[in-house]
Coordinates of C-alpha atoms and ligand atoms in Angstrom, one line a residue:
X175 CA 81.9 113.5 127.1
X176 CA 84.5 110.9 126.4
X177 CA 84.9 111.4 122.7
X178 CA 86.6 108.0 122.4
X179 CA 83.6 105.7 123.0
X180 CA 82.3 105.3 119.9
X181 CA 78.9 103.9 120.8
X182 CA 77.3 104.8 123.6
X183 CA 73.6 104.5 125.2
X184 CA 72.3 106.7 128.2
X185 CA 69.2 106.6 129.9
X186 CA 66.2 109.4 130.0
X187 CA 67.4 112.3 132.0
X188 CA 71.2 112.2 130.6
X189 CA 72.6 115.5 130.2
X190 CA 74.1 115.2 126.8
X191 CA 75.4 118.8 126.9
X192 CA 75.0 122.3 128.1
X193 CA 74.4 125.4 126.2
X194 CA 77.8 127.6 125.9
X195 CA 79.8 124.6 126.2
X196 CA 82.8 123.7 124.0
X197 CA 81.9 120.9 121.6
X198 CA 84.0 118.2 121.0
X199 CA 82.1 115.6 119.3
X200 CA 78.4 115.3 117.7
X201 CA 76.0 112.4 118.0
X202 CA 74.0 109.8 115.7
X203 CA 71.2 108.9 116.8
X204 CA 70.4 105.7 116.5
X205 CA 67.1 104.9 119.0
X206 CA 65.9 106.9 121.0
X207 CA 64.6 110.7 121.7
X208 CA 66.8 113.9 122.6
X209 CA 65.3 117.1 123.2
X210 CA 67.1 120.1 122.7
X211 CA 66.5 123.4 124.6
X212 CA 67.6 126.9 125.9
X213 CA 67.4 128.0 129.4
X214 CA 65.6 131.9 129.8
X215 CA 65.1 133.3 133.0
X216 CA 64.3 129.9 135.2
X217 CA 62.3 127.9 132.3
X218 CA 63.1 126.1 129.4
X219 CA 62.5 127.0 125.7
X220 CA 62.1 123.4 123.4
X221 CA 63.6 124.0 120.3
X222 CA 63.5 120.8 119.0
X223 CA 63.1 117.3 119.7
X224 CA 65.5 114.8 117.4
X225 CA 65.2 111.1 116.9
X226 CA 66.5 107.9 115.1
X227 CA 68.6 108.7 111.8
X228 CA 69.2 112.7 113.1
X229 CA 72.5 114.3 114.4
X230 CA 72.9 116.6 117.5
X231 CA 75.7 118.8 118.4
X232 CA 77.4 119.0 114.9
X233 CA 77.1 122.5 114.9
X234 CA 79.3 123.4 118.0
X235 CA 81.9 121.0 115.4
X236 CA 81.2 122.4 112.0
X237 CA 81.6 126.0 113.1
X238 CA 84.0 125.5 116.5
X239 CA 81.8 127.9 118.2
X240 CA 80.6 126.8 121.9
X241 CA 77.5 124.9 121.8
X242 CA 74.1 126.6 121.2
X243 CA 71.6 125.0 123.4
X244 CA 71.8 122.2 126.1
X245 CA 70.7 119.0 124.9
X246 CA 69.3 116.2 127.2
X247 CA 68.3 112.3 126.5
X248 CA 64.1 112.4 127.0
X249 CA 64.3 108.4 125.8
X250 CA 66.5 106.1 126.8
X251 CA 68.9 106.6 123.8
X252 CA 71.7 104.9 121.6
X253 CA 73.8 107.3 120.0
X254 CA 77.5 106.8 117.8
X255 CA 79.6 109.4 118.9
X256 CA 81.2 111.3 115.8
X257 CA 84.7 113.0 116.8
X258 CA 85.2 116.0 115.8
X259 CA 88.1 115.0 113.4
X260 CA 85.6 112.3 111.8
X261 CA 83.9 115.5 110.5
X262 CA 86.4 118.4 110.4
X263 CA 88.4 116.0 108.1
X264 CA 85.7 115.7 105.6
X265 CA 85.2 119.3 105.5
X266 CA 88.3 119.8 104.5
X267 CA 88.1 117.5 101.8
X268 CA 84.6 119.3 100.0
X269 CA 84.3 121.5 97.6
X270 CA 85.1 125.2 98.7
X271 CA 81.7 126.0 97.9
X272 CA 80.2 123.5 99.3
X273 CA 81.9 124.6 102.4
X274 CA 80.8 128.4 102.1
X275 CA 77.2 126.9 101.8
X276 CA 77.4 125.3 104.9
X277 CA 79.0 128.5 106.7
X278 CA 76.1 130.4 105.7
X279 CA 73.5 127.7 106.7
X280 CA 75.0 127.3 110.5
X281 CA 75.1 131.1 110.6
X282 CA 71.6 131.6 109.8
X283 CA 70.3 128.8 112.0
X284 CA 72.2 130.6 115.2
X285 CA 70.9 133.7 113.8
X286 CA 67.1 131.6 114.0
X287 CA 67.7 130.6 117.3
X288 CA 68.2 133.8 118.5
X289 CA 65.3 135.3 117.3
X290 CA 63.1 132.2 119.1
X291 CA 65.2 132.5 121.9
X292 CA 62.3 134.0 124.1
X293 CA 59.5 131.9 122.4
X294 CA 58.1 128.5 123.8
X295 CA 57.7 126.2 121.3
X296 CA 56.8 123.0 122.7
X297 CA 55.0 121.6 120.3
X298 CA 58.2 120.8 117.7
X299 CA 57.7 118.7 114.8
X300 CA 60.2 115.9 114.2
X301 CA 61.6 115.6 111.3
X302 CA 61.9 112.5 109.4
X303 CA 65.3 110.2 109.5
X304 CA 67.4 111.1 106.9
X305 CA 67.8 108.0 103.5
X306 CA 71.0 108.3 104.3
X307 CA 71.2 107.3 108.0
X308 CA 71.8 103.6 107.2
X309 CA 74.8 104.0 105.2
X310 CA 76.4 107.1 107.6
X311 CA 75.4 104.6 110.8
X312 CA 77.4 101.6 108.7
X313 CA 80.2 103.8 107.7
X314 CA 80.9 105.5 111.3
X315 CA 80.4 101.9 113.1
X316 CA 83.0 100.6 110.7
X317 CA 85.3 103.6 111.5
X318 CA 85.2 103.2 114.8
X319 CA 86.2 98.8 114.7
X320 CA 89.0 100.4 112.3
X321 CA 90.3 102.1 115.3
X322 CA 89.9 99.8 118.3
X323 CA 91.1 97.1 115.5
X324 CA 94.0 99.0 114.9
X325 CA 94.4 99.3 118.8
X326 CA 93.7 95.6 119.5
X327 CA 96.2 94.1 117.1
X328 CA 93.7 92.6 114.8
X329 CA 95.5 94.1 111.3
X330 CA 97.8 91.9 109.4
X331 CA 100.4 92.2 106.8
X332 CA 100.8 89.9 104.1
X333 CA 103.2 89.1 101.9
X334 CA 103.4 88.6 98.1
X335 CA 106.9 88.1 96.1
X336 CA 107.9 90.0 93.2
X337 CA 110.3 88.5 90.9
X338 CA 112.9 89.0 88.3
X339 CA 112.2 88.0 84.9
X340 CA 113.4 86.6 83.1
X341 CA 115.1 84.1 86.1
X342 CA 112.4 84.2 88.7
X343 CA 114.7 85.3 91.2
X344 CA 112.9 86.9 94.0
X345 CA 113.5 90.7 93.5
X346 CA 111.1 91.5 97.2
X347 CA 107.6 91.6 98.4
X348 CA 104.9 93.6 97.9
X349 CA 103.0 94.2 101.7
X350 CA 99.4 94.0 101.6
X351 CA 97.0 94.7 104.6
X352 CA 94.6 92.3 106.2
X353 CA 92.6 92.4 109.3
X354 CA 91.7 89.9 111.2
X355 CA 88.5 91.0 112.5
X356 CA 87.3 89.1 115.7
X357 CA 83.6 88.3 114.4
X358 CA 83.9 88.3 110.6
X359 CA 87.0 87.0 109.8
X360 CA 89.8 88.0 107.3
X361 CA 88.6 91.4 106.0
X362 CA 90.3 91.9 102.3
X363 CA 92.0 95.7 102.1
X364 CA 89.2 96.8 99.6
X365 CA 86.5 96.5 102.1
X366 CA 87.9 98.9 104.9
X367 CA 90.6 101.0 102.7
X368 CA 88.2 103.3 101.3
X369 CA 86.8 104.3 104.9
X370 CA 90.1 104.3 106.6
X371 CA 90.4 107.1 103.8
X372 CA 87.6 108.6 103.4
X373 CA 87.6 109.4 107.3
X374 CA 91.4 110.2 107.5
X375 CA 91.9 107.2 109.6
X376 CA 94.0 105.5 106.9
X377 CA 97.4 107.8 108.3
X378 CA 97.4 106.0 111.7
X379 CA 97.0 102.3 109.3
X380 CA 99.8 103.7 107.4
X381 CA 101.8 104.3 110.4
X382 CA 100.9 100.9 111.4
X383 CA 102.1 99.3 108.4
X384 CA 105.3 100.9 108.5
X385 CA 106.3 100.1 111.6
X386 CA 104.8 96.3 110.8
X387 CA 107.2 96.6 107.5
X388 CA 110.3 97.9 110.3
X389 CA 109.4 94.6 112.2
X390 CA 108.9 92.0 110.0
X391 CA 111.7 93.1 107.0
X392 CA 114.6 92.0 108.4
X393 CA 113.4 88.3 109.0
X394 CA 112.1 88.6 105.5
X395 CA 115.7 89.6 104.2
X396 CA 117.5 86.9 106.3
X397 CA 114.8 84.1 104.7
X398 CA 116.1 85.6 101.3
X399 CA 119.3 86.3 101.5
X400 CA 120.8 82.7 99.7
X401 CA 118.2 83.4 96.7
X402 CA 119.0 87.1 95.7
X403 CA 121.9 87.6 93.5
X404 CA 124.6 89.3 95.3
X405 CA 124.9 93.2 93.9
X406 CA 121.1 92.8 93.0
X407 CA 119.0 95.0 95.3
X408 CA 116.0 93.2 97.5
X409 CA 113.0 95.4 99.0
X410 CA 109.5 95.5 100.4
X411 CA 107.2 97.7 98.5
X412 CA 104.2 99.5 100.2
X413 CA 101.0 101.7 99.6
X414 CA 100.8 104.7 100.6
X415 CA 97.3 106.5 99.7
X416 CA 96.4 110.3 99.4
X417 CA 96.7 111.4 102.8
X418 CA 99.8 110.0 103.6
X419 CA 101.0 112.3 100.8
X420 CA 99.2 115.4 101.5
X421 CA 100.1 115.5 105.3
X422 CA 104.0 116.6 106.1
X423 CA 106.0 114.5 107.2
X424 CA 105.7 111.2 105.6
X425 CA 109.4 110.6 104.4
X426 CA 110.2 111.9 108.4
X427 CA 107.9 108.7 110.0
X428 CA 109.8 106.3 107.3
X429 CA 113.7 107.9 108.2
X430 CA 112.2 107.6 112.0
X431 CA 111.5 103.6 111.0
X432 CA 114.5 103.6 108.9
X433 CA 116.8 105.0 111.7
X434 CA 115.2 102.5 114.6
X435 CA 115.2 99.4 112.8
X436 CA 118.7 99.6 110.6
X437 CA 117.1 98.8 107.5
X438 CA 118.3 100.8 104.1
X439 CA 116.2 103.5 102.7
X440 CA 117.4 101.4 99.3
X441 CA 115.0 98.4 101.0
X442 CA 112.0 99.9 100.5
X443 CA 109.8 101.3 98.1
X444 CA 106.5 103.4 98.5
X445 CA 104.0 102.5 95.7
X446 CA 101.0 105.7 94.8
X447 CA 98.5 105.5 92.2
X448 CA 98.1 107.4 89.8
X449 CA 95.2 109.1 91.0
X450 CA 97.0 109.6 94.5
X451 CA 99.4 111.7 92.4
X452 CA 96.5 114.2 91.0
X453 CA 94.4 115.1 94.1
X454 CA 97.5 117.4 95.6
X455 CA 100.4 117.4 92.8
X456 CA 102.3 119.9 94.5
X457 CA 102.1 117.9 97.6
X458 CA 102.6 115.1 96.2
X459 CA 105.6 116.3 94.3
X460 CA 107.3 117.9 97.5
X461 CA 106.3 114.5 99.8
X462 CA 108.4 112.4 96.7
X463 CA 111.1 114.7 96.1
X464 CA 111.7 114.0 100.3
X465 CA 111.1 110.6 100.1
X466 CA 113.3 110.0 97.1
X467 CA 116.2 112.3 99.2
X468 CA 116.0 109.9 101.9
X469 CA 117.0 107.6 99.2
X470 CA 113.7 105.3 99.1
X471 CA 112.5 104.3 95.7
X472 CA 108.8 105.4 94.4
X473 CA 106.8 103.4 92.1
X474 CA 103.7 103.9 90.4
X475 CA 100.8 101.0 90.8
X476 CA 98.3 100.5 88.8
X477 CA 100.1 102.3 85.7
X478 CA 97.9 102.7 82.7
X479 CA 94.1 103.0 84.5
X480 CA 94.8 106.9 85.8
X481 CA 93.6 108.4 82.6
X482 CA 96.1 110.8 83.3
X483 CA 98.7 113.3 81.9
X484 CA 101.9 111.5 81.0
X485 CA 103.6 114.8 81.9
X486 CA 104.1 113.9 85.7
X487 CA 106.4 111.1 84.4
X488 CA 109.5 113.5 83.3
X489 CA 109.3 115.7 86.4
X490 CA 108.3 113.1 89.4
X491 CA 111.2 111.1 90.6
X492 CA 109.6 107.9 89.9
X493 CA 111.9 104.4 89.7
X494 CA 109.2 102.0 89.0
X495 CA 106.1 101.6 86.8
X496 CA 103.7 98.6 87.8
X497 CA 101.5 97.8 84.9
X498 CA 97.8 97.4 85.9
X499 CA 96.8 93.7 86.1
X500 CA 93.5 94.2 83.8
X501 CA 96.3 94.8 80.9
X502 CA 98.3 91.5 81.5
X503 CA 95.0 89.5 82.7
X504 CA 93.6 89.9 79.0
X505 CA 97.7 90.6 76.8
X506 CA 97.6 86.7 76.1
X507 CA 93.7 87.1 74.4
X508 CA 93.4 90.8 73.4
X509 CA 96.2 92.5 70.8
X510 CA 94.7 95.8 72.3
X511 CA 96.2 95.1 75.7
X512 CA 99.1 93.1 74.9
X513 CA 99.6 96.6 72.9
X514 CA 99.3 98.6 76.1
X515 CA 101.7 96.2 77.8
X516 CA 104.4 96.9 74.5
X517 CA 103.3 100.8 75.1
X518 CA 104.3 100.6 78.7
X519 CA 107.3 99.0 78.5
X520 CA 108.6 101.4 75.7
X521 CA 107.9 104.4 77.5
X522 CA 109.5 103.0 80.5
X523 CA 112.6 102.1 78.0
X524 CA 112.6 105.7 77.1
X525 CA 112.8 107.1 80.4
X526 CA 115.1 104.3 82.1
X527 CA 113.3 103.2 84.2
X528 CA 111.8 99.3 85.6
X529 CA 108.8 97.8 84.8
X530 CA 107.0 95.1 87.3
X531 CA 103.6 93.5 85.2
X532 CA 101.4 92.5 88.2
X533 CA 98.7 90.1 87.9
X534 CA 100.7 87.6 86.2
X535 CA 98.4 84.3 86.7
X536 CA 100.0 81.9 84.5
X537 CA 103.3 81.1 82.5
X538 CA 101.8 82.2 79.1
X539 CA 101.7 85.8 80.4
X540 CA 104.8 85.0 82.3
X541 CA 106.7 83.9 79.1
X542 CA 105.2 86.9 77.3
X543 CA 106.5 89.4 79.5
X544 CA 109.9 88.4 79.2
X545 CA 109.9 88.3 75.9
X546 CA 108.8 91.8 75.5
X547 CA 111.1 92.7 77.7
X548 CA 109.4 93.4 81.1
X549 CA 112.0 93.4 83.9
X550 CA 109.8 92.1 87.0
X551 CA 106.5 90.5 87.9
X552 CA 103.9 89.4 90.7
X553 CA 101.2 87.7 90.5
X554 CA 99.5 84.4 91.6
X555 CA 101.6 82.7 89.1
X556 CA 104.7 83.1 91.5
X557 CA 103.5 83.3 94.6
X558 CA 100.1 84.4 96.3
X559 CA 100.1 87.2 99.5
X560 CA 101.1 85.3 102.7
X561 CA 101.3 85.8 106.1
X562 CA 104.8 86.2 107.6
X563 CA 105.4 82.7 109.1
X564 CA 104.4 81.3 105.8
X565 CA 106.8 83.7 103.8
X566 CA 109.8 83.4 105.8
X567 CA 109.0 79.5 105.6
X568 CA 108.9 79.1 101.6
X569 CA 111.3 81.8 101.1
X570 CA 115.1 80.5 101.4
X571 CA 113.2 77.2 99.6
X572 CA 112.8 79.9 96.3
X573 CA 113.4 78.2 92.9
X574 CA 114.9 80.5 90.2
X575 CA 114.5 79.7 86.7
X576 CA 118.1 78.5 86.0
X577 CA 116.4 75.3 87.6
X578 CA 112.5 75.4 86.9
X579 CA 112.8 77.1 83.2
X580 CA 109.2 78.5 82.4
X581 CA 107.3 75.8 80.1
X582 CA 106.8 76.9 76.5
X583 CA 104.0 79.1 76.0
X584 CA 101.0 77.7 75.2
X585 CA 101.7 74.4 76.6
X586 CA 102.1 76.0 80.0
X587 CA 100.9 74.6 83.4
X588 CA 100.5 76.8 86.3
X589 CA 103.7 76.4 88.8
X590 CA 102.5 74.9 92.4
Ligands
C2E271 P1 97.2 96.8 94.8 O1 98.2 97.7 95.4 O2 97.1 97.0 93.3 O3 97.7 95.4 95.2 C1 97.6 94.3 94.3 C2 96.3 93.5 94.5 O4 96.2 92.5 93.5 C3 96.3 92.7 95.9 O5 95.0 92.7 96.3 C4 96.8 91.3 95.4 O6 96.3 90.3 96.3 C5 96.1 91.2 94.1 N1 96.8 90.3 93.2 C6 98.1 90.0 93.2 N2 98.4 89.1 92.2 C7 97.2 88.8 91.6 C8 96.8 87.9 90.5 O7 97.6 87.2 89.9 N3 95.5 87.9 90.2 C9 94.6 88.7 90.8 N4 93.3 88.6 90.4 N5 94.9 89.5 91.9 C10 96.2 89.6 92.2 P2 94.6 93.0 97.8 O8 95.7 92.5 98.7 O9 93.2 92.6 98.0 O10 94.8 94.6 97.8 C11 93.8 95.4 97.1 C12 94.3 96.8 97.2 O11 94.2 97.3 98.6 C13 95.7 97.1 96.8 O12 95.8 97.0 95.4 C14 96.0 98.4 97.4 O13 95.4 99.4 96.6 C15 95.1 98.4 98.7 N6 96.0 98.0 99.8 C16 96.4 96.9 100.3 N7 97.2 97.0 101.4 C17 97.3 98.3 101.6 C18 98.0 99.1 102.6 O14 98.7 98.7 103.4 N8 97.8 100.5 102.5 C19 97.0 101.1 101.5 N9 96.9 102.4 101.5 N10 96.4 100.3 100.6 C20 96.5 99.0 100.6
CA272 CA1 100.2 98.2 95.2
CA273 CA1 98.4 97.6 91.8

């Protein structure tokens, strides 16, 4: 069985597979009937018969054990076809316990079977599709367009300019991930990111968007090069999510892009959350620490939502802190955030390093910001994310503040 196919149907009769097999991928159901069954001495022993919302041939996968009965189609039958890295992935990431549990649960049911293994039962109840069958169906049908998408060319970077402040001088671009599905359109990042990751997909978008960064950058660069001041350093930040960090070898795919397209490790930054910093510290800690000897620069999005210890901040090799856009959407109206913002930027003081305030939507919170001090920004204000003939387009037309000085806040009117 091609594990590849994603969605398959076979007619009554198929062979799905044969007892003592080697598994390589389970099945959703979703219409149709599969019967499963052992062969004894010339007949066959029903053990079950499964239907709509039920799985078949997991167990082969869950315990990587050859297959404990033959299965065959008994009505004509659609099925998803779950790889078996869609689920050893996701084993990985449980609880421990949760993991033991299942252990125990697989061993007792091939323990089950082998006490029924000379009893005909024919008459098998079926059980009833699970509550969550819609959802898993949804979620596996959207991992598998992730991967022919990613195949088929349909994802997308766009591009979004972070500045200087207080000059407006474009500092780089921040590259954000689109897909341009062939049905429904431009899919927005949050509506297919937290699957790509979830199902460990999200290390072949990364590697995607890396070698979409290798590709595009130096275009990018050229567009730029009559608007950034001359020692000033110009880069393209990108995001980089759990798994990238807890695999090896991420700062070995970026030298790889580095060494193939001639752009300077000093060109690019890798921005992690928080959050992406707690799952695997030590990881995380030993990916950076590689990354940052290659000479690439690490910032830390969404700065000030983590809830987390500050501690990471003295021993992570960390160049950039991007404050959270909730804090600057709401600094102009609410003292307490335009106090987190002053917060921020203090501790960033202290330890010497940059700050970049995104979500910066209008030249009051522009004006703000370099009062108090903040170094960059990004943010609708200066530019929204583009696609790359767009942003090598408007990019050499860039207006720095030494011409276009910010209005006086509160009389401000948004910049075109
Ligand atoms: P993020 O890294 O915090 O990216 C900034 C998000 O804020 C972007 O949303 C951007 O379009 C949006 N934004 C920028 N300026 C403004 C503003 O002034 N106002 C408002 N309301 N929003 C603004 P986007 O492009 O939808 O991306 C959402 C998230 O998806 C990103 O949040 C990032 O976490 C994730 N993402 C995007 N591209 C990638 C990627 O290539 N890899 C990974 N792992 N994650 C990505
Ligand atoms: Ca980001
Ligand atoms: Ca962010």
């Amino acid at each position: 069985m091609d594990a590849s196919l994603g969605r398959i149907a076979l007619p009554a009769g198929t062979m799905l597979f044969a007892e003592g097999e080697t598994g390589s991928c389970a099945f959703l159901i979703a219409s149709g009937c599969i019967e499963i069954f052992l062969r004894r001495d010339d007949r066959e022993v029903v053990l079950a018969n499964r239907g709509p919302g039920e799985i078949v041939g997991e167990m082969a996968i869950l315990d990587s054990r050859s297959r404990s009965a033959s299965a065959r189609v008994v009505a004509d039958c659609e099925l998803v076809v779950i790889t078996a890295s869609q689920i050893s992935h996701r084993i990985a990431g449980t609880d421990p316990v949760l993991r033991m549990c299942l252990g125990v649960v697989i061993a007792r049911y091939r323990e089950m079977i082998g006490m029924i293994d000379s009893r005909d039962r024919r008459q098998v109840p079926r059980n009833e599709p699970s509550d969550h069958f819609e959802a898993a169906l949804a979620t596996l049908s959207l991992e598998g367009e992730i991967r022919r998408g990613l195949l088929r060319g349909e994802f997308e970077l766009f591009f979004q300019p972070i500045v200087r402040l207080p000059t407006q001088r474009l500092a780089g671009f921040e590259a954000l991930l689109r897909w341009r599905h062939p049905t429904r359109g431009l899919i927005q990042p949050g509506d297919f990111i937290p699957i790509a990751e979830a199902s460990g997909l999200i290390v072949d978008v990364t590697a995607w968007v890396l070698k979409e960064v290798g590709r595009t950058f130096p275009a990018i660069l050229r567009a730029a090069l009559h608007n950034i001041g001359p020692t000033q350093r110009f880069y393209m930040s990108l995001n980089i999510s759990s798994h990238d960090l807890s695999r090896s070898g991420l700062a070995e795919s970026v030298g790889k892009m580095l060494a193939n397209t001639g752009i300077a490790a000093g060109n690019i930054t890798l921005e992690i959350t928080e959050s992406v910093l707690m799952k695997d510290p030590a990881k995380a800690v030993a990916a950076l620490e590689a990354c940052r000897r290659l000479g690439l620069a690490i910032a830390i999005d969404d700065f000030g939502t983590g809830f987390s210890s500050l501690s990471y901040l003295g021993t992570l090799p960390i160049s950039t802190l991007k404050i959270d856009r909730s804090f600057v959407y709401s600094m102009i109206e609410a003292p307490a955030s335009r106090k987190i913002v002053q917060m921020i930027l203090r501790l960033a003081e202290e330890l010497d390093i940059p700050v970049v305030a995104e979500g910066v939507e209008n030249a009051d919170q522009a004006k703000l910001l370099a009062d108090l001090g903040c170094a960059f920004a990004q943010g609708y204000f200066f530019g929204k994310p583009l696609p790359l003939a767009p942003t090598i387009e408007l990019t050499p037309q860039w207006r720095s503040l030494e011409e276009y000085p910010l209005p006086e806040a509160p009389a401000a009117k948004k910049r075109a």
